Amino acid sequence: MKETKRIIYFDNSATSFPKAPGVPEAVADFLRNVGANPGRSGHSQSIAAARILFEARESLCRLFGIKDSRRLILTSGATEAINLALQGLLPQGFRVLTTPLEHNAVMRPLRYLERTKEGEIVLLPIDERGNPDFATLRREIGKGLNLIVVNHACNVTGQIVPLREISKLKGEVPLLADVAQTAGCYPVEVESDGIDLLAFTGHKSLLGPPGTGGLYIAEGIEIEPLIRGGTGSNSENEEQPDFFPDRFESGTRNSAGMAGLLAATEFIMKETVESIMSKEKKLGARLRATLSAIEGVTVYGDGAAERLDNICSITLKGVDPTEVSRILDREYRIMTRPGLQCAPAAHKYIGTFPTGTIRFSPGYFNTAEEVDLAVEAVEEIVRRFHRANG
Amino acid sequence: MGKTRKKALLLFQSVHEVLAAERHLQEVIPEIDVVPVPKELSSNCGVALEVMPERLQAAIELLQREGLQPQAVFAKLGKKYSMRESD
């Protein structure tokens, strides 16, 4: 029998794989043994399903330092959470301050709202080290803003934007933090980071299933729901409930997914975010250092003061990133993500638009040996193209 | 024989609040249960928290300290439930 090479999965920034231990079992257990619709009936299976959503919410609140779990809305992911925040909060003629490092999950709804609500999007310059231009921040806050939107970690370079420094200056302006890349592998603390709206996904570094995520809405923030419909509560009334979380959770939640996310969150808190970060930092630092040493390879984001090291975007001189990623997959069974990674704004900012980069993103379950194999593979590919072109 | 005794019901606006109330009370108040709301009572969420009548006041006070306010409180007198003013 022909030996099949083991897969090396370095695409954890797109979605993590494998998931945390216990996640597949929790999803299967829900589907096999619980199954009912949470909050839609008083029978014991429905209550059991509602308990899973309750426990998932509570667990996520412990992880993020949120006191009132009613204010954590369970969504299908960060994109829905961001859309809920942006579409629900921004009025006609709004002014928003955001960064050039945003994902399309932020930029596309913002561009849509800019058109439909005649709003204004102001970009806050971020320097190579990740520091925002504080003079611009102060000036724009003084001119009046409805919202500040910040990508906590750029999904192209891994560069961390300091939320705490921004929140210190923001005054009454709400801060929406997109923590899609950081939740689970970098400290995110709603209270001390001064976050008013926290959008997260469950399927990246939280190590949970796809189709899970959430939005935390701080007290005092007024938001309209994205969708309206059945909630299992207030059924005699044809108007949408005005209380949390039901106001924002019309339709049946992804209960099976949330059972998995609960298992994942518990795993992360047991391992601790700090130890996960430390392991990923070591793998990422090894990857970045060894790739940087290869002639013809450019590694992006090295100037950042604070970074998710495991997000490692590179280019090979004169070679299309898609071709490199294809060779890594087909010949070496190494999974990477080529191109723009849904973040054209970030690529324009680092000068890699429109071809993009090859992104390696090792995760908690990868090993140093896998990093070394990936580096060897890149070295071979560089030599091959060098010979072909030379 | 708790199951046969008269019970009081705490109704909340959401299932989340019912389960949050249960979480806060379960270590302190014995014999609490999440139950379907009897059909003669209207409810926003279909389930309520059942407590022993003699622990009702303690339960309400504890929940208020946690920021959880029952929407309505009912006590069973004979075969009928009557609404109780929550302090």
CSV table of C-alpha atoms in Angstrom, one decimal:
chain,number,residue,atom,x,y,z
A,1,MET,CA,0.0,0.0,0.0
A,2,LYS,CA,1.3,3.4,-1.0
A,3,GLU,CA,2.2,5.5,2.0
A,4,THR,CA,0.2,8.7,2.3
A,5,LYS,CA,2.0,11.8,3.7
A,6,ARG,CA,0.6,13.2,6.8
A,7,ILE,CA,-1.3,16.5,6.4
A,8,ILE,CA,0.3,19.5,8.0
A,9,TYR,CA,-2.5,22.0,8.6
A,10,PHE,CA,-1.1,25.5,8.7
A,11,ASP,CA,-4.4,27.3,8.0
A,12,ASN,CA,-5.6,27.9,11.5
A,13,SER,CA,-6.3,31.6,10.9
A,14,ALA,CA,-8.9,30.6,8.4
A,15,THR,CA,-10.4,28.0,10.7
A,16,SER,CA,-8.7,25.9,13.3
A,17,PHE,CA,-8.1,22.2,12.8
A,18,PRO,CA,-8.2,19.9,14.7
A,19,LYS,CA,-10.7,21.2,17.1
A,20,ALA,CA,-10.3,21.1,20.9
A,21,PRO,CA,-10.6,17.6,22.4
A,22,GLY,CA,-14.3,16.9,23.2
A,23,VAL,CA,-15.7,19.2,20.6
A,24,PRO,CA,-16.8,16.6,18.0
A,25,GLU,CA,-18.2,14.5,20.9
A,26,ALA,CA,-20.2,17.4,22.3
A,27,VAL,CA,-21.7,18.2,18.9
A,28,ALA,CA,-22.6,14.6,18.3
A,29,ASP,CA,-24.0,14.2,21.8
A,30,PHE,CA,-26.3,17.1,21.2
A,31,LEU,CA,-27.5,15.7,17.9
A,32,ARG,CA,-27.9,12.2,19.2
A,33,ASN,CA,-29.2,12.7,22.7
A,34,VAL,CA,-30.6,16.2,23.2
A,35,GLY,CA,-31.8,17.5,19.9
A,36,ALA,CA,-34.7,19.7,21.1
A,37,ASN,CA,-35.2,23.4,20.4
A,38,PRO,CA,-33.9,25.5,23.2
A,39,GLY,CA,-36.4,27.9,24.8
A,40,ARG,CA,-39.3,26.7,22.7
A,41,SER,CA,-41.0,24.4,25.1
A,42,GLY,CA,-41.1,23.4,28.8
A,43,HIS,CA,-40.2,19.8,28.2
A,44,SER,CA,-37.0,18.4,29.7
A,45,GLN,CA,-35.2,18.0,26.4
A,46,SER,CA,-35.9,21.7,25.5
A,47,ILE,CA,-34.7,22.7,28.9
A,48,ALA,CA,-31.6,20.6,28.4
A,49,ALA,CA,-30.9,22.3,25.1
A,50,ALA,CA,-31.5,25.8,26.7
A,51,ARG,CA,-29.0,24.8,29.4
A,52,ILE,CA,-26.3,24.2,26.8
A,53,LEU,CA,-26.8,27.7,25.4
A,54,PHE,CA,-26.8,29.1,28.9
A,55,GLU,CA,-23.6,27.3,29.8
A,56,ALA,CA,-21.9,28.3,26.6
A,57,ARG,CA,-22.8,32.0,27.2
A,58,GLU,CA,-21.6,31.8,30.8
A,59,SER,CA,-18.4,30.1,29.8
A,60,LEU,CA,-17.6,32.6,27.1
A,61,CYS,CA,-18.3,35.4,29.6
A,62,ARG,CA,-15.8,33.9,32.1
A,63,LEU,CA,-13.2,33.8,29.3
A,64,PHE,CA,-13.8,37.4,28.2
A,65,GLY,CA,-14.4,38.9,31.7
A,66,ILE,CA,-18.0,39.8,31.0
A,67,LYS,CA,-20.3,40.2,34.0
A,68,ASP,CA,-23.8,40.0,32.6
A,69,SER,CA,-24.2,37.0,30.3
A,70,ARG,CA,-27.6,38.2,29.1
A,71,ARG,CA,-25.7,40.8,27.0
A,72,LEU,CA,-23.7,38.2,25.1
A,73,ILE,CA,-25.6,37.5,21.9
A,74,LEU,CA,-24.9,34.1,20.2
A,75,THR,CA,-24.4,34.4,16.5
A,76,SER,CA,-23.2,32.4,13.5
A,77,GLY,CA,-19.8,33.9,13.8
A,78,ALA,CA,-17.9,37.2,13.8
A,79,THR,CA,-19.3,38.4,10.5
A,80,GLU,CA,-22.9,38.2,11.7
A,81,ALA,CA,-21.8,39.8,15.0
A,82,ILE,CA,-20.1,42.7,13.2
A,83,ASN,CA,-23.0,43.2,10.9
A,84,LEU,CA,-25.4,43.3,13.9
A,85,ALA,CA,-23.2,45.9,15.6
A,86,LEU,CA,-22.7,48.1,12.5
A,87,GLN,CA,-26.1,47.9,11.0
A,88,GLY,CA,-27.8,48.1,14.3
A,89,LEU,CA,-25.9,51.0,15.7
A,90,LEU,CA,-24.9,53.4,12.9
A,91,PRO,CA,-27.5,56.1,12.1
A,92,GLN,CA,-28.0,58.1,8.9
A,93,GLY,CA,-25.0,60.3,8.2
A,94,PHE,CA,-22.8,58.4,10.6
A,95,ARG,CA,-19.1,58.9,11.1
A,96,VAL,CA,-16.9,55.8,11.9
A,97,LEU,CA,-13.2,55.6,12.6
A,98,THR,CA,-11.5,52.4,11.6
A,99,THR,CA,-8.1,51.1,10.7
A,100,PRO,CA,-6.4,50.1,7.4
A,101,LEU,CA,-6.0,46.6,8.8
A,102,GLU,CA,-9.6,45.5,8.7
A,103,HIS,CA,-11.1,42.3,7.3
A,104,ASN,CA,-13.9,42.5,4.7
A,105,ALA,CA,-16.2,41.4,7.6
A,106,VAL,CA,-15.9,45.0,8.7
A,107,MET,CA,-15.2,46.8,5.4
A,108,ARG,CA,-18.0,45.4,3.3
A,109,PRO,CA,-20.8,46.2,5.7
A,110,LEU,CA,-19.1,49.6,6.3
A,111,ARG,CA,-18.9,50.4,2.6
A,112,TYR,CA,-22.6,49.3,2.2
A,113,LEU,CA,-23.6,51.6,5.0
A,114,GLU,CA,-21.5,54.4,3.7
A,115,ARG,CA,-23.6,54.3,0.5
A,116,THR,CA,-27.0,53.6,2.0
A,117,LYS,CA,-26.8,55.8,5.1
A,118,GLU,CA,-24.6,58.5,3.6
A,119,GLY,CA,-22.0,57.8,6.2
A,120,GLU,CA,-18.3,58.7,6.5
A,121,ILE,CA,-15.5,56.2,7.1
A,122,VAL,CA,-12.3,57.7,8.5
A,123,LEU,CA,-9.2,55.6,8.5
A,124,LEU,CA,-6.9,55.8,11.5
A,125,PRO,CA,-3.3,55.4,10.4
A,126,ILE,CA,-1.4,52.5,12.2
A,127,ASP,CA,2.4,52.6,12.0
A,128,GLU,CA,4.6,49.6,11.4
A,129,ARG,CA,4.9,48.8,15.1
A,130,GLY,CA,1.1,48.7,15.4
A,131,ASN,CA,0.6,52.0,17.1
A,132,PRO,CA,-2.3,54.1,16.1
A,133,ASP,CA,-1.8,57.7,15.1
A,134,PHE,CA,-3.0,59.3,18.4
A,135,ALA,CA,-3.2,62.8,17.0
A,136,THR,CA,-5.7,61.6,14.4
A,137,LEU,CA,-7.6,59.6,17.0
A,138,ARG,CA,-7.9,62.7,19.2
A,139,ARG,CA,-8.9,65.0,16.4
A,140,GLU,CA,-11.5,62.6,15.0
A,141,ILE,CA,-13.0,62.0,18.4
A,142,GLY,CA,-13.2,65.7,18.9
A,143,LYS,CA,-15.1,66.1,15.5
A,144,GLY,CA,-17.7,63.6,16.6
A,145,LEU,CA,-17.8,59.8,15.9
A,146,ASN,CA,-20.6,57.3,16.2
A,147,LEU,CA,-18.2,54.3,16.5
A,148,ILE,CA,-14.6,53.2,16.5
A,149,VAL,CA,-14.0,49.8,14.9
A,150,VAL,CA,-10.7,48.0,15.5
A,151,ASN,CA,-9.4,44.7,14.3
A,152,HIS,CA,-7.5,43.4,17.4
A,153,ALA,CA,-5.1,41.4,15.3
A,154,CYS,CA,-4.6,41.8,11.5
A,155,ASN,CA,-5.3,38.4,9.8
A,156,VAL,CA,-2.6,39.1,7.3
A,157,THR,CA,0.4,40.2,9.4
A,158,GLY,CA,-0.7,39.2,12.9
A,159,GLN,CA,0.0,42.8,14.1
A,160,ILE,CA,-1.8,43.6,17.3
A,161,VAL,CA,-3.6,47.0,17.6
A,162,PRO,CA,-3.6,48.1,21.2
A,163,LEU,CA,-7.2,48.3,22.2
A,164,ARG,CA,-6.5,49.6,25.7
A,165,GLU,CA,-4.6,52.7,24.4
A,166,ILE,CA,-7.5,53.5,22.0
A,167,SER,CA,-10.1,53.0,24.7
A,168,LYS,CA,-8.3,55.3,27.1
A,169,LEU,CA,-8.9,58.2,24.6
A,170,LYS,CA,-12.3,57.3,23.2
A,171,GLY,CA,-14.5,59.0,25.8
A,172,GLU,CA,-18.1,58.3,25.1
A,173,VAL,CA,-17.5,56.9,21.6
A,174,PRO,CA,-18.3,53.1,21.6
A,175,LEU,CA,-15.5,50.8,20.6
A,176,LEU,CA,-16.2,47.7,18.6
A,177,ALA,CA,-13.4,45.2,18.8
A,178,ASP,CA,-13.1,42.5,16.1
A,179,VAL,CA,-11.3,39.7,18.0
A,180,ALA,CA,-11.8,37.0,15.3
A,181,GLN,CA,-8.1,36.2,15.3
A,182,THR,CA,-7.3,36.8,19.0
A,183,ALA,CA,-10.1,35.2,21.0
A,184,GLY,CA,-8.7,32.0,22.5
A,185,CYS,CA,-5.0,32.6,21.8
A,186,TYR,CA,-4.4,36.2,23.1
A,187,PRO,CA,-5.8,37.9,26.2
A,188,VAL,CA,-9.1,39.6,25.5
A,189,GLU,CA,-10.6,41.3,28.6
A,190,VAL,CA,-13.7,43.3,27.9
A,191,GLU,CA,-13.5,45.5,31.1
A,192,SER,CA,-9.9,46.3,31.2
A,193,ASP,CA,-9.5,46.6,27.4
A,194,GLY,CA,-12.4,49.1,27.5
A,195,ILE,CA,-14.4,47.3,24.9
A,196,ASP,CA,-18.1,48.2,24.4
A,197,LEU,CA,-18.9,45.8,21.6
A,198,LEU,CA,-16.9,42.5,21.2
A,199,ALA,CA,-17.3,40.5,18.0
A,200,PHE,CA,-15.8,37.0,18.1
A,201,THR,CA,-16.0,33.7,16.2
A,202,GLY,CA,-16.0,30.3,17.7
A,203,HIS,CA,-14.2,28.4,14.9
A,204,LYS,CA,-10.7,29.9,14.9
A,205,SER,CA,-8.5,30.1,18.0
A,206,LEU,CA,-11.5,29.3,20.3
A,207,LEU,CA,-11.1,25.8,18.6
A,208,GLY,CA,-14.9,25.3,18.3
A,209,PRO,CA,-17.2,24.4,15.4
A,210,PRO,CA,-17.9,26.7,12.4
A,211,GLY,CA,-21.2,28.5,12.6
A,212,THR,CA,-20.6,29.8,16.1
A,213,GLY,CA,-19.7,33.1,17.6
A,214,GLY,CA,-21.1,36.1,19.4
A,215,LEU,CA,-21.4,39.8,20.1
A,216,TYR,CA,-21.2,41.3,23.5
A,217,ILE,CA,-23.1,44.6,23.9
A,218,ALA,CA,-22.2,46.7,26.9
A,219,GLU,CA,-24.9,48.3,29.0
A,220,GLY,CA,-26.0,51.7,27.6
A,221,ILE,CA,-25.3,50.8,23.9
A,222,GLU,CA,-28.5,51.0,21.8
A,223,ILE,CA,-28.7,48.6,19.0
A,224,GLU,CA,-31.5,47.5,16.7
A,225,PRO,CA,-31.7,43.8,15.9
A,226,LEU,CA,-30.4,42.5,12.5
A,227,ILE,CA,-33.4,40.2,12.1
A,228,ARG,CA,-36.7,39.8,13.9
A,229,GLY,CA,-38.8,36.7,14.5
A,230,GLY,CA,-39.7,33.9,16.9
A,231,THR,CA,-37.7,33.8,20.1
A,232,GLY,CA,-39.8,31.4,22.2
A,233,SER,CA,-40.5,34.3,24.5
A,234,ASN,CA,-43.3,36.8,24.5
A,235,SER,CA,-45.1,34.7,21.9
A,236,GLU,CA,-48.4,36.5,22.3
A,237,ASN,CA,-46.9,39.7,21.1
A,238,GLU,CA,-46.1,40.4,17.5
A,239,GLU,CA,-43.5,43.0,18.4
A,240,GLN,CA,-39.9,42.0,18.9
A,241,PRO,CA,-39.0,41.5,22.6
A,242,ASP,CA,-37.0,44.4,24.1
A,243,PHE,CA,-34.9,42.3,26.5
A,244,PHE,CA,-31.5,40.6,26.2
A,245,PRO,CA,-30.6,38.2,24.7
A,246,ASP,CA,-33.9,37.3,23.1
A,247,ARG,CA,-34.2,40.7,21.3
A,248,PHE,CA,-31.2,39.7,19.1
A,249,GLU,CA,-31.7,35.9,18.8
A,250,SER,CA,-34.7,35.3,16.6
A,251,GLY,CA,-34.7,31.9,15.0
A,252,THR,CA,-33.3,28.7,16.3
A,253,ARG,CA,-29.7,28.9,17.5
A,254,ASN,CA,-27.0,26.6,16.3
A,255,SER,CA,-27.4,24.5,19.5
A,256,ALA,CA,-25.2,21.6,18.3
A,257,GLY,CA,-22.4,24.1,17.4
A,258,MET,CA,-22.8,25.9,20.7
A,259,ALA,CA,-22.5,22.5,22.5
A,260,GLY,CA,-19.1,22.2,20.7
A,261,LEU,CA,-18.2,25.8,21.5
A,262,LEU,CA,-18.9,25.2,25.2
A,263,ALA,CA,-16.5,22.2,25.2
A,264,ALA,CA,-13.9,24.3,23.3
A,265,THR,CA,-14.2,27.2,25.7
A,266,GLU,CA,-13.8,25.0,28.7
A,267,PHE,CA,-10.7,23.4,27.1
A,268,ILE,CA,-9.2,26.8,26.5
A,269,MET,CA,-9.8,27.9,30.1
A,270,LYS,CA,-8.3,24.7,31.4
A,271,GLU,CA,-5.2,25.0,29.2
A,272,THR,CA,-5.2,28.8,29.8
A,273,VAL,CA,-5.0,31.5,27.1
A,274,GLU,CA,-1.5,32.3,28.3
A,275,SER,CA,-0.1,28.8,27.7
A,276,ILE,CA,-1.8,28.6,24.3
A,277,MET,CA,-0.3,31.9,23.3
A,278,SER,CA,3.1,30.9,24.6
A,279,LYS,CA,3.1,27.7,22.5
A,280,GLU,CA,1.8,29.4,19.4
A,281,LYS,CA,4.4,32.2,19.9
A,282,LYS,CA,7.2,29.7,20.0
A,283,LEU,CA,6.0,27.9,16.8
A,284,GLY,CA,5.4,31.2,15.1
A,285,ALA,CA,8.7,32.7,16.1
A,286,ARG,CA,10.6,29.6,14.8
A,287,LEU,CA,8.6,29.7,11.5
A,288,ARG,CA,9.2,33.4,11.0
A,289,ALA,CA,12.9,33.3,11.8
A,290,THR,CA,13.7,30.4,9.6
A,291,LEU,CA,11.6,31.6,6.7
A,292,SER,CA,13.2,35.1,6.9
A,293,ALA,CA,16.6,33.5,6.5
A,294,ILE,CA,15.7,32.1,3.1
A,295,GLU,CA,16.9,34.3,0.2
A,296,GLY,CA,14.0,35.6,-1.9
A,297,VAL,CA,11.5,35.2,0.9
A,298,THR,CA,9.9,38.3,2.5
A,299,VAL,CA,8.1,37.9,5.8
A,300,TYR,CA,5.5,40.6,6.7
A,301,GLY,CA,4.7,42.2,10.0
A,302,ASP,CA,8.1,41.8,11.5
A,303,GLY,CA,8.2,45.4,12.7
A,304,ALA,CA,5.2,45.0,15.0
A,305,ALA,CA,5.7,45.7,18.7
A,306,GLU,CA,3.1,43.1,19.5
A,307,ARG,CA,2.0,40.3,17.2
A,308,LEU,CA,0.3,37.0,16.9
A,309,ASP,CA,3.5,35.3,15.7
A,310,ASN,CA,1.7,32.3,14.3
A,311,ILE,CA,0.1,34.5,11.6
A,312,CYS,CA,3.0,34.4,9.1
A,313,SER,CA,2.5,36.0,5.7
A,314,ILE,CA,5.3,35.6,3.2
A,315,THR,CA,6.0,36.2,-0.5
A,316,LEU,CA,8.5,34.5,-2.7
A,317,LYS,CA,10.2,36.8,-5.1
A,318,GLY,CA,8.8,36.5,-8.6
A,319,VAL,CA,6.4,33.6,-7.7
A,320,ASP,CA,2.6,33.8,-7.6
A,321,PRO,CA,1.5,33.0,-4.0
A,322,THR,CA,-1.3,30.8,-5.4
A,323,GLU,CA,1.2,28.6,-7.2
A,324,VAL,CA,3.3,28.3,-4.0
A,325,SER,CA,0.3,27.3,-1.9
A,326,ARG,CA,-0.8,24.8,-4.6
A,327,ILE,CA,2.6,23.1,-4.6
A,328,LEU,CA,2.7,23.1,-0.8
A,329,ASP,CA,-0.6,21.3,-0.8
A,330,ARG,CA,-0.2,18.9,-3.7
A,331,GLU,CA,3.4,17.9,-3.2
A,332,TYR,CA,4.0,18.4,0.5
A,333,ARG,CA,0.5,18.1,2.0
A,334,ILE,CA,1.0,21.4,3.8
A,335,MET,CA,-2.2,23.5,4.0
A,336,THR,CA,-1.7,27.3,3.7
A,337,ARG,CA,-3.9,30.2,2.5
A,338,PRO,CA,-2.7,32.2,-0.5
A,339,GLY,CA,-4.0,35.5,-1.9
A,340,LEU,CA,-5.8,38.3,0.0
A,341,GLN,CA,-7.2,36.4,2.9
A,342,CYS,CA,-10.4,38.5,2.6
A,343,ALA,CA,-8.5,41.6,3.7
A,344,PRO,CA,-7.7,43.7,0.6
A,345,ALA,CA,-7.4,46.9,2.8
A,346,ALA,CA,-4.6,45.2,4.9
A,347,HIS,CA,-2.8,44.1,1.7
A,348,LYS,CA,-2.9,47.6,0.2
A,349,TYR,CA,-1.5,48.8,3.5
A,350,ILE,CA,1.5,46.4,3.4
A,351,GLY,CA,2.0,46.7,-0.3
A,352,THR,CA,1.0,43.2,-1.4
A,353,PHE,CA,-2.2,44.0,-3.2
A,354,PRO,CA,-3.6,42.5,-5.5
A,355,THR,CA,-1.6,39.2,-5.6
A,356,GLY,CA,-1.4,38.9,-1.8
A,357,THR,CA,0.8,36.5,0.2
A,358,ILE,CA,1.1,32.9,1.3
A,359,ARG,CA,-0.1,32.8,4.9
A,360,PHE,CA,1.1,30.1,7.3
A,361,SER,CA,-0.9,29.9,10.5
A,362,PRO,CA,0.2,27.1,12.8
A,363,GLY,CA,-2.1,26.4,15.7
A,364,TYR,CA,-2.1,24.9,19.2
A,365,PHE,CA,-1.8,21.3,18.0
A,366,ASN,CA,1.0,21.8,15.5
A,367,THR,CA,4.6,20.9,16.3
A,368,ALA,CA,8.1,22.3,15.8
A,369,GLU,CA,8.8,19.4,13.6
A,370,GLU,CA,6.0,20.4,11.3
A,371,VAL,CA,7.3,24.0,11.2
A,372,ASP,CA,10.7,22.6,10.1
A,373,LEU,CA,9.1,20.5,7.4
A,374,ALA,CA,7.3,23.5,6.1
A,375,VAL,CA,10.4,25.6,6.0
A,376,GLU,CA,12.3,22.8,4.1
A,377,ALA,CA,9.4,22.7,1.6
A,378,VAL,CA,9.7,26.5,1.0
A,379,GLU,CA,13.4,26.2,0.6
A,380,GLU,CA,12.9,23.5,-2.1
A,381,ILE,CA,10.3,25.6,-3.9
A,382,VAL,CA,12.6,28.6,-3.9
A,383,ARG,CA,15.5,26.5,-5.3
A,384,ARG,CA,13.2,25.1,-8.0
A,385,PHE,CA,12.0,28.5,-9.2
A,386,HIS,CA,15.5,29.9,-8.9
A,387,ARG,CA,16.8,27.1,-11.2
A,388,ALA,CA,13.8,27.5,-13.6
A,389,ASN,CA,14.4,31.3,-13.8
A,390,GLY,CA,18.2,31.2,-13.6
B,1,MET,CA,-41.7,14.5,49.7
B,2,GLY,CA,-41.0,17.8,48.0
B,3,LYS,CA,-42.7,16.8,44.8
B,4,THR,CA,-46.1,16.7,46.5
B,5,ARG,CA,-45.8,19.9,48.4
B,6,LYS,CA,-47.3,23.2,47.4
B,7,LYS,CA,-44.9,25.3,45.3
B,8,ALA,CA,-44.3,28.9,44.4
B,9,LEU,CA,-43.3,29.9,40.8
B,10,LEU,CA,-40.9,32.6,39.8
B,11,LEU,CA,-41.5,33.8,36.2
B,12,PHE,CA,-38.8,35.6,34.2
B,13,GLN,CA,-38.8,37.3,30.8
B,14,SER,CA,-36.4,34.8,29.2
B,15,VAL,CA,-35.2,31.2,29.6
B,16,HIS,CA,-31.8,32.6,30.1
B,17,GLU,CA,-32.9,34.4,33.2
B,18,VAL,CA,-34.7,31.3,34.5
B,19,LEU,CA,-31.5,29.3,34.2
B,20,ALA,CA,-29.4,32.2,35.6
B,21,ALA,CA,-31.7,32.3,38.6
B,22,GLU,CA,-31.4,28.5,39.0
B,23,ARG,CA,-27.6,28.9,38.9
B,24,HIS,CA,-27.6,31.5,41.6
B,25,LEU,CA,-30.0,29.7,43.9
B,26,GLN,CA,-29.0,26.1,43.5
B,27,GLU,CA,-26.3,26.1,46.1
B,28,VAL,CA,-28.4,28.0,48.7
B,29,ILE,CA,-32.0,27.1,48.3
B,30,PRO,CA,-32.9,23.4,48.3
B,31,GLU,CA,-35.4,21.8,46.0
B,32,ILE,CA,-35.6,24.2,43.2
B,33,ASP,CA,-36.6,23.1,39.7
B,34,VAL,CA,-37.1,24.5,36.2
B,35,VAL,CA,-40.6,23.5,35.2
B,36,PRO,CA,-43.1,24.3,32.4
B,37,VAL,CA,-45.4,27.2,33.3
B,38,PRO,CA,-48.9,25.9,34.1
B,39,LYS,CA,-51.3,26.7,31.3
B,40,GLU,CA,-53.4,29.0,33.5
B,41,LEU,CA,-50.5,31.4,33.9
B,42,SER,CA,-49.1,33.4,31.1
B,43,SER,CA,-45.4,33.3,30.6
B,44,ASN,CA,-43.0,34.9,28.3
B,45,CYS,CA,-40.7,32.0,28.0
B,46,GLY,CA,-42.6,28.8,28.8
B,47,VAL,CA,-40.5,27.8,31.8
B,48,ALA,CA,-40.4,29.0,35.4
B,49,LEU,CA,-38.4,28.4,38.5
B,50,GLU,CA,-40.2,26.4,41.2
B,51,VAL,CA,-39.3,26.9,44.8
B,52,MET,CA,-40.6,25.9,48.2
B,53,PRO,CA,-43.0,28.6,49.4
B,54,GLU,CA,-41.1,29.0,52.7
B,55,ARG,CA,-37.9,29.8,50.8
B,56,LEU,CA,-39.6,32.2,48.3
B,57,GLN,CA,-38.7,35.4,50.1
B,58,ALA,CA,-35.1,34.3,50.6
B,59,ALA,CA,-34.9,33.4,46.9
B,60,ILE,CA,-36.2,36.7,45.7
B,61,GLU,CA,-33.9,38.7,47.9
B,62,LEU,CA,-30.9,36.6,46.7
B,63,LEU,CA,-31.8,37.1,43.1
B,64,GLN,CA,-32.3,40.9,43.6
B,65,ARG,CA,-28.8,41.1,44.9
B,66,GLU,CA,-27.6,39.4,41.6
B,67,GLY,CA,-29.6,41.8,39.5
B,68,LEU,CA,-32.3,39.3,38.6
B,69,GLN,CA,-35.8,40.5,39.0
B,70,PRO,CA,-38.6,38.0,38.5
B,71,GLN,CA,-41.3,39.3,36.2
B,72,ALA,CA,-44.0,37.7,38.3
B,73,VAL,CA,-44.3,35.4,41.4
B,74,PHE,CA,-47.1,33.0,41.9
B,75,ALA,CA,-48.1,30.9,44.9
B,76,LYS,CA,-50.5,27.9,44.7
B,77,LEU,CA,-53.4,28.2,47.0
B,78,GLY,CA,-55.6,25.2,46.8
B,79,LYS,CA,-55.9,24.4,43.1
B,80,LYS,CA,-55.3,27.9,41.9
B,81,TYR,CA,-52.3,30.1,41.5
B,82,SER,CA,-52.4,33.6,42.8
B,83,MET,CA,-50.0,36.3,41.9
B,84,ARG,CA,-47.8,37.5,44.7
B,85,GLU,CA,-46.4,41.0,45.0
B,86,SER,CA,-42.7,40.7,44.7
B,87,ASP,CA,-41.0,43.1,47.2
